[in-house]
mmCIF file of C-alpha atoms and ligand atoms in Angstrom:
data_model
loop_
_atom_site.group_PDB
_atom_site.id
_atom_site.type_symbol
_atom_site.label_atom_id
_atom_site.label_comp_id
_atom_site.label_asym_id
_atom_site.label_seq_id
_atom_site.Cartn_x
_atom_site.Cartn_y
_atom_site.Cartn_z
ATOM 1 C CA MET A 26 61.433 -71.731 -47.112
ATOM 2 C CA VAL A 27 62.927 -68.130 -47.962
ATOM 3 C CA GLY A 28 60.250 -66.006 -46.948
ATOM 4 C CA GLY A 29 59.967 -62.461 -48.310
ATOM 5 C CA GLY A 30 62.257 -61.059 -46.149
ATOM 6 C CA GLY A 31 64.897 -63.470 -46.851
ATOM 7 C CA GLU A 32 64.485 -65.488 -43.577
ATOM 8 C CA VAL A 33 64.173 -69.270 -43.678
ATOM 9 C CA VAL A 34 61.207 -70.662 -42.780
ATOM 10 C CA ARG A 35 61.009 -74.659 -41.565
ATOM 11 C CA VAL A 36 57.700 -76.509 -42.315
ATOM 12 C CA GLN A 37 57.425 -78.085 -38.796
ATOM 13 C CA ALA A 38 57.613 -74.265 -37.216
ATOM 14 C CA LEU A 39 55.070 -73.911 -39.807
ATOM 15 C CA ALA A 40 52.911 -76.920 -39.202
ATOM 16 C CA GLU A 41 52.787 -76.549 -35.444
ATOM 17 C CA SER A 42 52.724 -72.691 -35.315
ATOM 18 C CA GLY A 43 50.507 -71.615 -32.309
ATOM 19 C CA SER A 44 50.048 -75.100 -30.718
ATOM 20 C CA GLY A 45 53.653 -76.213 -29.514
ATOM 21 C CA SER A 46 52.519 -79.836 -29.388
ATOM 22 C CA GLY A 47 53.193 -81.292 -32.940
ATOM 23 C CA VAL A 48 49.889 -81.167 -33.952
ATOM 24 C CA PRO A 49 48.978 -79.108 -36.945
ATOM 25 C CA ASN A 50 47.140 -75.571 -36.179
ATOM 26 C CA ILE A 51 46.448 -74.556 -39.302
ATOM 27 C CA ILE A 52 43.313 -74.670 -41.143
ATOM 28 C CA ASN A 53 44.323 -73.685 -44.824
ATOM 29 C CA VAL A 54 48.005 -73.881 -46.052
ATOM 30 C CA PRO A 55 50.163 -70.956 -47.602
ATOM 31 C CA SER A 56 49.599 -70.715 -51.150
ATOM 32 C CA GLN A 57 53.607 -71.460 -51.655
ATOM 33 C CA PHE A 58 52.803 -75.078 -50.679
ATOM 34 C CA ILE A 59 49.854 -75.342 -53.145
ATOM 35 C CA GLN A 60 50.720 -77.955 -56.224
ATOM 36 C CA PRO A 61 49.029 -76.863 -59.448
ATOM 37 C CA PRO A 62 45.621 -79.204 -59.980
ATOM 38 C CA GLU A 63 48.099 -81.305 -62.370
ATOM 39 C CA LYS A 64 50.560 -82.248 -60.209
ATOM 40 C CA ARG A 65 47.879 -82.849 -57.070
ATOM 41 C CA PRO A 66 48.236 -86.403 -55.554
ATOM 42 C CA VAL A 67 44.973 -88.487 -56.242
ATOM 43 C CA LEU A 68 44.242 -89.854 -52.726
ATOM 44 C CA GLY A 69 43.469 -93.121 -52.156
ATOM 45 C CA PRO A 70 43.382 -96.013 -48.859
ATOM 46 C CA GLY A 71 46.695 -97.735 -50.474
ATOM 47 C CA PRO A 72 48.604 -100.168 -48.745
ATOM 48 C CA GLY A 73 49.237 -100.090 -45.161
ATOM 49 C CA PRO A 74 52.063 -101.072 -43.312
ATOM 50 C CA GLY A 75 53.662 -104.879 -44.917
ATOM 51 C CA GLY A 76 50.247 -104.332 -47.511
ATOM 52 C CA GLU A 77 50.754 -105.575 -51.422
ATOM 53 C CA SER A 78 51.828 -102.964 -53.792
ATOM 54 C CA GLY A 79 53.324 -104.766 -56.441
ATOM 55 C CA VAL A 80 56.633 -103.265 -55.650
ATOM 56 C CA PRO A 81 59.147 -106.209 -55.539
ATOM 57 C CA VAL A 82 60.459 -107.225 -52.432
ATOM 58 C CA VAL A 83 63.741 -109.588 -52.755
ATOM 59 C CA ASP A 84 65.037 -111.792 -50.435
ATOM 60 C CA LEU A 85 68.612 -111.415 -50.312
ATOM 61 C CA SER A 86 69.356 -114.161 -47.994
ATOM 62 C CA ASP A 87 70.045 -116.294 -51.249
ATOM 63 C CA TRP A 88 72.252 -113.997 -53.127
ATOM 64 C CA GLU A 89 72.551 -116.307 -56.074
ATOM 65 C CA GLY A 90 68.954 -116.917 -56.734
ATOM 66 C CA ALA A 91 68.070 -113.085 -55.851
ATOM 67 C CA ARG A 92 69.808 -111.799 -59.460
ATOM 68 C CA GLU A 93 67.456 -112.644 -61.686
ATOM 69 C CA GLU A 94 64.612 -110.913 -59.409
ATOM 70 C CA VAL A 95 66.636 -107.650 -58.949
ATOM 71 C CA GLY A 96 67.019 -107.671 -62.591
ATOM 72 C CA ARG A 97 63.574 -107.970 -63.397
ATOM 73 C CA ALA A 98 62.908 -105.264 -60.622
ATOM 74 C CA CYS A 99 65.464 -102.688 -61.824
ATOM 75 C CA ARG A 100 64.106 -102.980 -65.294
ATOM 76 C CA ASP A 101 60.125 -102.829 -64.877
ATOM 77 C CA TRP A 102 60.269 -100.796 -61.274
ATOM 78 C CA GLY A 103 63.821 -99.178 -61.196
ATOM 79 C CA GLY A 104 63.535 -100.122 -57.340
ATOM 80 C CA PHE A 105 62.744 -102.886 -55.063
ATOM 81 C CA GLN A 106 62.722 -103.546 -51.105
ATOM 82 C CA VAL A 107 65.157 -105.963 -49.899
ATOM 83 C CA ARG A 108 64.841 -108.078 -46.899
ATOM 84 C CA ASN A 109 67.614 -110.164 -45.367
ATOM 85 C CA HIS A 110 70.413 -107.460 -46.229
ATOM 86 C CA GLY A 111 72.746 -108.002 -43.652
ATOM 87 C CA VAL A 112 71.936 -104.408 -41.502
ATOM 88 C CA GLY A 113 70.604 -105.084 -38.021
ATOM 89 C CA ILE A 114 66.583 -104.167 -37.467
ATOM 90 C CA GLY A 115 68.484 -102.587 -34.347
ATOM 91 C CA LEU A 116 70.499 -100.180 -36.036
ATOM 92 C CA LEU A 117 67.575 -98.976 -38.334
ATOM 93 C CA ASN A 118 65.110 -98.557 -35.510
ATOM 94 C CA GLN A 119 67.967 -96.903 -33.783
ATOM 95 C CA MET A 120 68.365 -94.206 -37.139
ATOM 96 C CA ARG A 121 64.924 -94.102 -37.071
ATOM 97 C CA SER A 122 64.004 -93.117 -33.741
ATOM 98 C CA ALA A 123 67.515 -90.709 -33.281
ATOM 99 C CA GLY A 124 65.862 -88.991 -36.438
ATOM 100 C CA LEU A 125 62.515 -88.821 -35.146
ATOM 101 C CA HIS A 126 64.073 -87.158 -32.085
ATOM 102 C CA LEU A 127 65.932 -84.578 -33.581
ATOM 103 C CA PHE A 128 63.112 -83.296 -35.161
ATOM 104 C CA ARG A 129 60.664 -83.674 -32.128
ATOM 105 C CA GLU A 130 62.758 -82.952 -29.068
ATOM 106 C CA CYS A 131 65.286 -81.178 -30.540
ATOM 107 C CA SER A 132 64.668 -77.355 -30.071
ATOM 108 C CA MET A 133 64.303 -75.128 -33.016
ATOM 109 C CA GLU A 134 67.505 -73.270 -31.772
ATOM 110 C CA GLU A 135 69.346 -76.082 -31.460
ATOM 111 C CA LYS A 136 68.330 -77.100 -34.855
ATOM 112 C CA LEU A 137 69.205 -73.797 -36.167
ATOM 113 C CA ARG A 138 72.753 -74.005 -34.963
ATOM 114 C CA TYR A 139 73.292 -76.622 -38.311
ATOM 115 C CA SER A 140 71.384 -74.625 -40.704
ATOM 116 C CA CYS A 141 72.623 -75.395 -44.200
ATOM 117 C CA ASP A 142 73.505 -72.819 -46.488
ATOM 118 C CA PRO A 143 70.184 -72.336 -48.483
ATOM 119 C CA HIS A 144 72.197 -70.340 -51.210
ATOM 120 C CA THR A 145 74.629 -73.298 -51.396
ATOM 121 C CA PRO A 146 73.757 -76.505 -53.393
ATOM 122 C CA ALA A 147 74.296 -79.893 -51.723
ATOM 123 C CA SER A 148 74.890 -77.807 -48.482
ATOM 124 C CA GLU A 149 75.085 -80.048 -45.283
ATOM 125 C CA GLY A 150 72.651 -79.508 -42.210
ATOM 126 C CA TYR A 151 69.426 -78.362 -41.450
ATOM 127 C CA GLY A 152 67.317 -77.288 -44.512
ATOM 128 C CA SER A 153 63.887 -77.465 -45.783
ATOM 129 C CA ARG A 154 64.067 -77.002 -49.753
ATOM 130 C CA MET A 155 66.559 -78.218 -52.007
ATOM 131 C CA LEU A 156 67.623 -75.779 -54.859
ATOM 132 C CA GLN A 157 66.443 -76.322 -57.981
ATOM 133 C CA VAL A 158 67.378 -75.596 -61.660
ATOM 134 C CA VAL A 159 64.293 -72.875 -61.805
ATOM 135 C CA ASP A 160 64.065 -69.320 -63.729
ATOM 136 C CA ASN A 161 61.567 -68.185 -61.677
ATOM 137 C CA ILE A 162 62.027 -68.295 -58.077
ATOM 138 C CA GLU A 163 58.536 -66.988 -57.128
ATOM 139 C CA SER A 164 57.320 -69.760 -58.971
ATOM 140 C CA VAL A 165 58.549 -72.855 -57.429
ATOM 141 C CA VAL A 166 55.891 -74.993 -54.865
ATOM 142 C CA LEU A 167 57.587 -76.006 -52.003
ATOM 143 C CA ASP A 168 57.968 -79.195 -50.232
ATOM 144 C CA TRP A 169 56.044 -80.311 -47.225
ATOM 145 C CA ARG A 170 59.323 -81.434 -45.451
ATOM 146 C CA ASP A 171 62.138 -80.447 -43.557
ATOM 147 C CA TYR A 172 65.462 -82.391 -43.592
ATOM 148 C CA PHE A 173 68.941 -82.991 -42.072
ATOM 149 C CA ASP A 174 72.041 -83.652 -44.531
ATOM 150 C CA HIS A 175 75.135 -85.478 -43.256
ATOM 151 C CA HIS A 176 78.387 -85.635 -45.625
ATOM 152 C CA THR A 177 79.296 -89.149 -44.662
ATOM 153 C CA PHE A 178 81.715 -90.561 -47.571
ATOM 154 C CA PRO A 179 84.501 -90.145 -48.684
ATOM 155 C CA LEU A 180 85.854 -89.432 -45.145
ATOM 156 C CA SER A 181 87.626 -86.333 -45.858
ATOM 157 C CA ARG A 182 83.752 -84.986 -46.126
ATOM 158 C CA ARG A 183 83.033 -86.371 -42.988
ATOM 159 C CA ASP A 184 83.181 -84.250 -39.847
ATOM 160 C CA PRO A 185 80.817 -85.466 -36.945
ATOM 161 C CA THR A 186 81.315 -81.586 -35.423
ATOM 162 C CA ARG A 187 78.939 -80.541 -38.055
ATOM 163 C CA TRP A 188 75.768 -82.362 -36.670
ATOM 164 C CA PRO A 189 74.118 -82.149 -33.507
ATOM 165 C CA GLN A 190 74.980 -83.749 -30.291
ATOM 166 C CA PHE A 191 71.283 -83.612 -28.958
ATOM 167 C CA LEU A 192 71.716 -87.878 -27.699
ATOM 168 C CA PRO A 193 75.137 -88.608 -26.688
ATOM 169 C CA ASN A 194 75.655 -91.724 -29.422
ATOM 170 C CA TYR A 195 74.019 -89.469 -32.412
ATOM 171 C CA ARG A 196 77.623 -88.963 -34.143
ATOM 172 C CA GLU A 197 78.758 -92.041 -33.607
ATOM 173 C CA LEU A 198 75.026 -93.659 -34.761
ATOM 174 C CA VAL A 199 75.101 -91.656 -38.088
ATOM 175 C CA ALA A 200 79.068 -92.915 -38.580
ATOM 176 C CA ALA A 201 78.115 -96.591 -38.132
ATOM 177 C CA TYR A 202 74.610 -96.430 -39.974
ATOM 178 C CA SER A 203 76.690 -94.595 -42.923
ATOM 179 C CA ASP A 204 79.122 -97.598 -42.782
ATOM 180 C CA GLU A 205 76.863 -100.385 -42.920
ATOM 181 C CA MET A 206 74.740 -98.663 -45.961
ATOM 182 C CA LYS A 207 77.884 -98.297 -47.644
ATOM 183 C CA LYS A 208 78.587 -102.086 -47.679
ATOM 184 C CA LEU A 209 74.783 -102.690 -48.594
ATOM 185 C CA ALA A 210 74.980 -100.289 -51.165
ATOM 186 C CA LEU A 211 78.543 -102.159 -52.717
ATOM 187 C CA LYS A 212 76.892 -105.502 -52.313
ATOM 188 C CA LEU A 213 73.622 -104.680 -54.485
ATOM 189 C CA LEU A 214 76.006 -102.695 -57.149
ATOM 190 C CA SER A 215 77.710 -105.980 -57.606
ATOM 191 C CA LEU A 216 74.630 -107.592 -57.797
ATOM 192 C CA ILE A 217 73.475 -104.726 -60.378
ATOM 193 C CA SER A 218 76.192 -105.368 -62.489
ATOM 194 C CA GLN A 219 75.878 -109.011 -62.621
ATOM 195 C CA SER A 220 72.212 -108.969 -63.607
ATOM 196 C CA LEU A 221 73.243 -106.927 -66.812
ATOM 197 C CA GLY A 222 75.471 -109.471 -67.317
ATOM 198 C CA LEU A 223 78.924 -107.541 -66.185
ATOM 199 C CA PRO A 224 81.552 -108.367 -64.133
ATOM 200 C CA SER A 225 80.562 -107.792 -60.313
ATOM 201 C CA SER A 226 82.499 -104.941 -59.886
ATOM 202 C CA CYS A 227 82.103 -103.425 -63.125
ATOM 203 C CA ILE A 228 79.562 -100.024 -62.233
ATOM 204 C CA GLN A 229 81.256 -99.945 -58.595
ATOM 205 C CA ASP A 230 85.060 -99.202 -60.783
ATOM 206 C CA LYS A 231 83.219 -96.826 -63.144
ATOM 207 C CA ILE A 232 81.758 -95.086 -60.767
ATOM 208 C CA TRP A 233 84.090 -94.874 -57.932
ATOM 209 C CA GLY A 234 87.187 -96.343 -59.425
ATOM 210 C CA GLU A 235 89.568 -99.084 -58.781
ATOM 211 C CA GLU A 236 88.998 -101.099 -55.528
ATOM 212 C CA GLU A 237 92.350 -100.000 -54.073
ATOM 213 C CA GLU A 238 91.087 -96.120 -54.562
ATOM 214 C CA GLU A 239 87.490 -97.239 -53.372
ATOM 215 C CA GLU A 240 87.762 -95.692 -49.766
ATOM 216 C CA GLU A 241 88.246 -92.328 -51.149
ATOM 217 C CA GLU A 242 85.955 -92.186 -53.921
ATOM 218 C CA VAL A 243 82.560 -93.426 -52.578
ATOM 219 C CA TYR A 244 80.179 -89.837 -52.307
ATOM 220 C CA GLN A 245 77.849 -90.694 -49.991
ATOM 221 C CA ASN A 246 75.027 -88.408 -48.123
ATOM 222 C CA VAL A 247 72.849 -89.493 -44.981
ATOM 223 C CA THR A 248 69.439 -87.358 -45.101
ATOM 224 C CA VAL A 249 66.781 -87.506 -42.925
ATOM 225 C CA SER A 250 63.439 -86.075 -43.796
ATOM 226 C CA TYR A 251 60.705 -84.590 -41.668
ATOM 227 C CA TYR A 252 57.396 -84.622 -42.662
ATOM 228 C CA PRO A 253 54.851 -82.630 -40.329
ATOM 229 C CA PRO A 254 51.519 -83.726 -40.321
ATOM 230 C CA CYS A 255 49.786 -81.320 -43.132
ATOM 231 C CA PRO A 256 45.830 -80.261 -43.053
ATOM 232 C CA ARG A 257 45.936 -80.247 -46.841
ATOM 233 C CA PRO A 258 47.134 -83.771 -48.063
ATOM 234 C CA ASP A 259 44.691 -83.580 -51.442
ATOM 235 C CA LEU A 260 46.610 -79.850 -52.473
ATOM 236 C CA THR A 261 50.542 -80.391 -51.153
ATOM 237 C CA LEU A 262 53.297 -82.758 -51.742
ATOM 238 C CA GLY A 263 56.058 -84.011 -49.188
ATOM 239 C CA LEU A 264 58.271 -84.020 -51.932
ATOM 240 C CA GLN A 265 58.017 -83.100 -55.288
ATOM 241 C CA PRO A 266 58.236 -86.125 -58.162
ATOM 242 C CA HIS A 267 61.929 -86.791 -58.926
ATOM 243 C CA SER A 268 64.455 -89.376 -59.569
ATOM 244 C CA ASP A 269 67.532 -89.217 -57.642
ATOM 245 C CA MET A 270 70.739 -87.899 -59.643
ATOM 246 C CA GLY A 271 73.521 -89.743 -57.934
ATOM 247 C CA ALA A 272 74.089 -93.891 -58.206
ATOM 248 C CA LEU A 273 71.833 -95.372 -55.634
ATOM 249 C CA THR A 274 69.769 -94.689 -52.742
ATOM 250 C CA LEU A 275 68.925 -97.018 -49.675
ATOM 251 C CA LEU A 276 65.789 -95.735 -48.047
ATOM 252 C CA VAL A 277 64.231 -96.358 -44.467
ATOM 253 C CA GLN A 278 61.216 -95.312 -43.654
ATOM 254 C CA ASP A 279 58.695 -95.320 -40.629
ATOM 255 C CA ASP A 280 55.588 -97.171 -40.295
ATOM 256 C CA VAL A 281 53.323 -94.278 -41.562
ATOM 257 C CA GLY A 282 53.813 -94.665 -45.270
ATOM 258 C CA GLY A 283 53.428 -91.928 -47.884
ATOM 259 C CA LEU A 284 56.482 -92.745 -50.385
ATOM 260 C CA GLN A 285 55.331 -93.678 -54.123
ATOM 261 C CA LEU A 286 57.062 -95.043 -57.055
ATOM 262 C CA LEU A 287 55.635 -94.089 -60.522
ATOM 263 C CA LYS A 288 55.321 -96.868 -62.718
ATOM 264 C CA ASP A 289 55.254 -97.357 -66.433
ATOM 265 C CA ASP A 290 55.558 -93.886 -66.192
ATOM 266 C CA HIS A 291 51.811 -93.033 -65.213
ATOM 267 C CA ASN A 292 50.401 -94.941 -62.529
ATOM 268 C CA TRP A 293 51.703 -93.865 -58.551
ATOM 269 C CA VAL A 294 52.119 -96.738 -56.284
ATOM 270 C CA THR A 295 52.738 -96.931 -52.889
ATOM 271 C CA VAL A 296 55.681 -98.342 -51.322
ATOM 272 C CA PRO A 297 54.361 -100.446 -48.240
ATOM 273 C CA PRO A 298 56.404 -99.629 -44.662
ATOM 274 C CA ILE A 299 58.129 -102.923 -43.731
ATOM 275 C CA SER A 300 60.043 -102.180 -40.877
ATOM 276 C CA ASP A 301 63.238 -104.614 -41.592
ATOM 277 C CA ALA A 302 63.133 -103.579 -45.168
ATOM 278 C CA ILE A 303 65.341 -100.994 -47.088
ATOM 279 C CA LEU A 304 63.850 -99.470 -50.386
ATOM 280 C CA VAL A 305 66.826 -99.704 -52.912
ATOM 281 C CA LEU A 306 66.095 -96.919 -55.565
ATOM 282 C CA LEU A 307 68.402 -96.972 -58.927
ATOM 283 C CA ALA A 308 69.698 -93.474 -59.401
ATOM 284 C CA ASP A 309 69.854 -91.579 -62.736
ATOM 285 C CA GLN A 310 73.517 -92.697 -62.726
ATOM 286 C CA THR A 311 73.015 -96.315 -63.236
ATOM 287 C CA GLU A 312 70.300 -95.662 -65.736
ATOM 288 C CA ILE A 313 73.227 -93.975 -67.995
ATOM 289 C CA ILE A 314 75.474 -96.715 -66.944
ATOM 290 C CA SER A 315 73.298 -99.478 -68.349
ATOM 291 C CA ASN A 316 72.625 -97.255 -71.464
ATOM 292 C CA GLY A 317 68.683 -97.077 -70.158
ATOM 293 C CA LYS A 318 67.935 -101.043 -70.034
ATOM 294 C CA TYR A 319 67.499 -100.431 -66.398
ATOM 295 C CA ARG A 320 65.809 -97.246 -65.312
ATOM 296 C CA SER A 321 66.046 -94.591 -62.682
ATOM 297 C CA ALA A 322 62.885 -94.656 -60.326
ATOM 298 C CA PRO A 323 60.795 -91.435 -60.434
ATOM 299 C CA HIS A 324 59.286 -91.413 -57.013
ATOM 300 C CA ARG A 325 57.472 -88.426 -54.951
ATOM 301 C CA ALA A 326 56.224 -88.060 -50.779
ATOM 302 C CA LEU A 327 52.549 -87.532 -49.933
ATOM 303 C CA THR A 328 51.735 -85.697 -46.717
ATOM 304 C CA ASN A 329 48.764 -86.908 -44.313
ATOM 305 C CA PRO A 330 47.050 -84.978 -41.708
ATOM 306 C CA HIS A 331 47.365 -87.233 -38.619
ATOM 307 C CA TYR A 332 51.209 -88.164 -38.420
ATOM 308 C CA PRO A 333 54.574 -86.815 -38.608
ATOM 309 C CA ARG A 334 56.444 -89.030 -41.048
ATOM 310 C CA LEU A 335 60.106 -89.722 -41.213
ATOM 311 C CA SER A 336 62.374 -91.612 -43.705
ATOM 312 C CA VAL A 337 66.228 -91.871 -43.939
ATOM 313 C CA ALA A 338 67.641 -91.775 -47.571
ATOM 314 C CA THR A 339 71.368 -92.812 -48.352
ATOM 315 C CA PHE A 340 72.544 -91.746 -51.497
ATOM 316 C CA HIS A 341 75.611 -93.075 -53.325
ATOM 317 C CA ASP A 342 77.016 -90.793 -56.023
ATOM 318 C CA PRO A 343 79.429 -91.053 -58.625
ATOM 319 C CA SER A 344 83.512 -89.823 -57.516
ATOM 320 C CA LYS A 345 83.441 -85.928 -58.733
ATOM 321 C CA THR A 346 86.928 -86.645 -60.298
ATOM 322 C CA LEU A 347 86.082 -90.109 -62.416
ATOM 323 C CA GLY A 348 84.627 -89.494 -65.945
ATOM 324 C CA GLY A 349 84.109 -92.362 -66.937
ATOM 325 C CA LEU A 350 80.702 -93.887 -68.381
ATOM 326 C CA LEU A 351 79.893 -97.455 -69.967
ATOM 327 C CA ARG A 352 78.322 -97.063 -73.284
ATOM 328 C CA ASP A 353 78.039 -99.592 -75.811
ATOM 329 C CA GLN A 354 75.136 -98.310 -78.155
ATOM 330 C CA ARG A 355 75.087 -94.937 -78.843
ATOM 331 C CA GLY A 356 71.949 -94.464 -79.590
ATOM 332 C CA ASP A 357 70.675 -95.793 -76.015
ATOM 333 C CA VAL A 358 72.798 -93.076 -74.692
ATOM 334 C CA TYR A 359 71.334 -90.095 -76.746
ATOM 335 C CA GLY A 360 67.670 -91.625 -75.566
ATOM 336 C CA VAL A 361 68.296 -91.608 -71.949
ATOM 337 C CA PHE A 362 69.074 -88.220 -72.504
ATOM 338 C CA ALA A 363 66.772 -87.066 -74.166
ATOM 339 C CA ARG A 364 64.632 -88.626 -71.429
ATOM 340 C CA ARG A 365 66.134 -86.875 -68.547
ATOM 341 C CA VAL A 366 65.912 -83.773 -69.975
ATOM 342 C CA ALA A 367 62.479 -84.232 -70.649
ATOM 343 C CA THR A 368 61.524 -85.345 -67.302
ATOM 344 C CA ARG A 369 63.452 -82.990 -65.210
ATOM 345 C CA PHE A 370 63.031 -79.692 -66.395
ATOM 346 C CA SER A 371 60.012 -77.972 -68.369
ATOM 347 C CA PRO A 372 60.067 -78.426 -71.873
ATOM 348 C CA GLU A 373 61.221 -74.494 -72.322
ATOM 349 C CA ALA A 374 64.376 -75.372 -69.634
ATOM 350 C CA ALA A 375 64.811 -78.488 -71.354
ATOM 351 C CA GLU A 376 65.185 -76.480 -74.763
ATOM 352 C CA ALA A 377 67.828 -74.081 -72.853
ATOM 353 C CA VAL A 378 69.784 -76.933 -71.605
ATOM 354 C CA ALA A 379 70.126 -78.525 -74.907
ATOM 355 C CA VAL A 380 70.847 -74.888 -76.777
ATOM 356 C CA ARG A 381 73.590 -74.359 -74.028
ATOM 357 C CA GLU A 382 75.137 -77.733 -74.176
ATOM 358 C CA GLY A 383 75.322 -77.513 -77.963
ATOM 359 C CA LEU A 384 73.062 -79.915 -78.677
ATOM 360 C CA GLN A 385 70.374 -79.962 -81.641
ATOM 361 C CA PHE A 386 67.205 -81.945 -80.705
ATOM 362 C CA SER A 387 63.349 -81.878 -81.801
ATOM 363 C CA ILE A 388 60.416 -81.127 -80.001
ATOM 364 C CA GLN A 389 57.317 -83.244 -80.055
ATOM 365 C CA SER A 390 54.392 -82.265 -77.802
ATOM 366 C CA GLY A 391 56.208 -79.932 -75.695
ATOM 367 C CA PHE A 392 58.857 -82.379 -74.826
ATOM 368 C CA VAL A 393 62.381 -82.605 -76.009
ATOM 369 C CA VAL A 394 61.959 -86.385 -77.716
ATOM 370 C CA HIS A 395 65.150 -86.719 -79.728
ATOM 371 C CA VAL A 396 68.366 -85.481 -79.573
ATOM 372 C CA ILE A 397 70.543 -85.219 -82.623
ATOM 373 C CA GLU A 398 73.770 -85.009 -82.080
ATOM 374 C CA THR A 399 77.250 -86.003 -83.993
ATOM 375 C CA ASN A 400 79.358 -86.050 -81.129
ATOM 376 C CA ALA A 401 78.811 -88.856 -78.239
ATOM 377 C CA ALA A 402 81.630 -87.128 -76.161
ATOM 378 C CA THR A 403 79.700 -84.177 -76.036
ATOM 379 C CA VAL A 404 76.558 -85.593 -75.425
ATOM 380 C CA LEU A 405 77.852 -87.580 -72.428
ATOM 381 C CA GLN A 406 79.799 -84.729 -71.339
ATOM 382 C CA ALA A 407 76.448 -82.749 -70.942
ATOM 383 C CA ILE A 408 75.089 -85.149 -68.967
ATOM 384 C CA GLN A 409 77.730 -85.398 -66.419
ATOM 385 C CA ARG A 410 77.654 -81.723 -66.334
ATOM 386 C CA ARG A 411 74.580 -81.086 -64.817
ATOM 387 C CA ILE A 412 74.809 -84.287 -62.496
ATOM 388 C CA PHE A 413 78.194 -83.534 -61.122
ATOM 389 C CA GLY A 414 77.664 -79.582 -61.622
ATOM 390 C CA SER A 415 81.062 -79.271 -62.877
ATOM 391 C CA GLN A 416 84.108 -79.608 -65.727
ATOM 392 C CA ILE A 417 84.528 -83.310 -65.572
ATOM 393 C CA ALA A 418 87.977 -85.912 -67.093
ATOM 394 C CA PRO A 419 87.782 -86.975 -70.496
ATOM 395 C CA LEU A 420 85.070 -89.746 -71.049
ATOM 396 C CA ILE A 421 85.908 -93.555 -71.124
HETATM 397 O O1 LIG B 20 61.418 -89.400 -47.847
HETATM 398 C C1 LIG B 20 61.431 -90.474 -49.002
HETATM 399 O O2 LIG B 20 60.451 -91.323 -48.444
HETATM 400 C C2 LIG B 20 61.939 -89.926 -50.222
HETATM 401 C C3 LIG B 20 63.145 -89.050 -49.633
HETATM 402 C C4 LIG B 20 63.785 -88.765 -50.815
HETATM 403 O O3 LIG B 20 63.280 -89.272 -52.283
HETATM 404 C C5 LIG B 20 65.007 -88.021 -51.000
HETATM 405 O O4 LIG B 20 65.186 -87.501 -50.047
HETATM 406 O O5 LIG B 20 65.456 -87.563 -52.627
HETATM 407 FE FE1 LIG B 21 64.579 -89.284 -53.912
#
């Protein structure tokens, strides 16, 4: 959060102001955190740890047998939890507890030494707000969250000296965690490819290059998110609704709960914490690559007044140098693009994006519902520019 004077205010510091104990000491939250009425969560009891929610849980001990279930979950939910995934529970617990330690035990002074640059997109380190595409910065509603982002792959981006050393093995732990998550992401992408009827390395090759280049081309970030207790969970959000921009996110949460998936575009469903499970979230590139057969999962995080909540999200993004996307029906790609524009931006911003990208479009009910474009390459390049933020290689 950048205050009026330009200084960065941390949500944790705000929540703890005056108490120093981790217990929130503010009765009302500052107006910048108050969601407009239509975005405020309707709070219900929700499932407790391990409870029933409907979010699919896939047992990966039978890899072959899991394929169909994975396909169904990708189509219907855009996400699912996996168990027996091959990553040790010890490593998951160590990462959760180190993440909590980072926020709870490390002094603010120490954390601030690793602050990310609030003016640079996707900068590494300690932060409190993600950069968004907005016309009016004053109108942005802030998330009730602080985070620490680590750049972990390709190895040329991995510089552990940019990570704090509050625990003697923290840097080694993050590196080991990142390696295991990458292995799992590759296995899952091959399962997802197969479930689409494609060769197992198909998606992986398209987003990261052929096998021999793979080591250099996987893009991965590990983000530890900390949601301090919030006195007004009815008015705020830990994280606003979004879908992730890359290919695949692997998320581990603690037992507090608060993450929700949007089912069928209207129903927010809480993902029950399961200590040995990892939540797999399809991100936008996988939706695009599957021609919209699978969807990226819109999700958000609630706040609660009692407990701090911790999550560790590992994002796997496409290479910044490859430009190929799978495409078998032009119409599908157009449909996906229209939907992404509509869900990511306000109608005004959607129109502005379409105009800027030279696309023709029609607007119904305030949303861009159809993009009319005679040149498929232009549409795809527009998608890639928005996702990669830069000029990209020729398509397909
Ligand atoms: O904290 C969570 O559960 C969600 C985190 C997330 O969605 C993100 O960082 O993109
Ligand atoms: Fe996310």
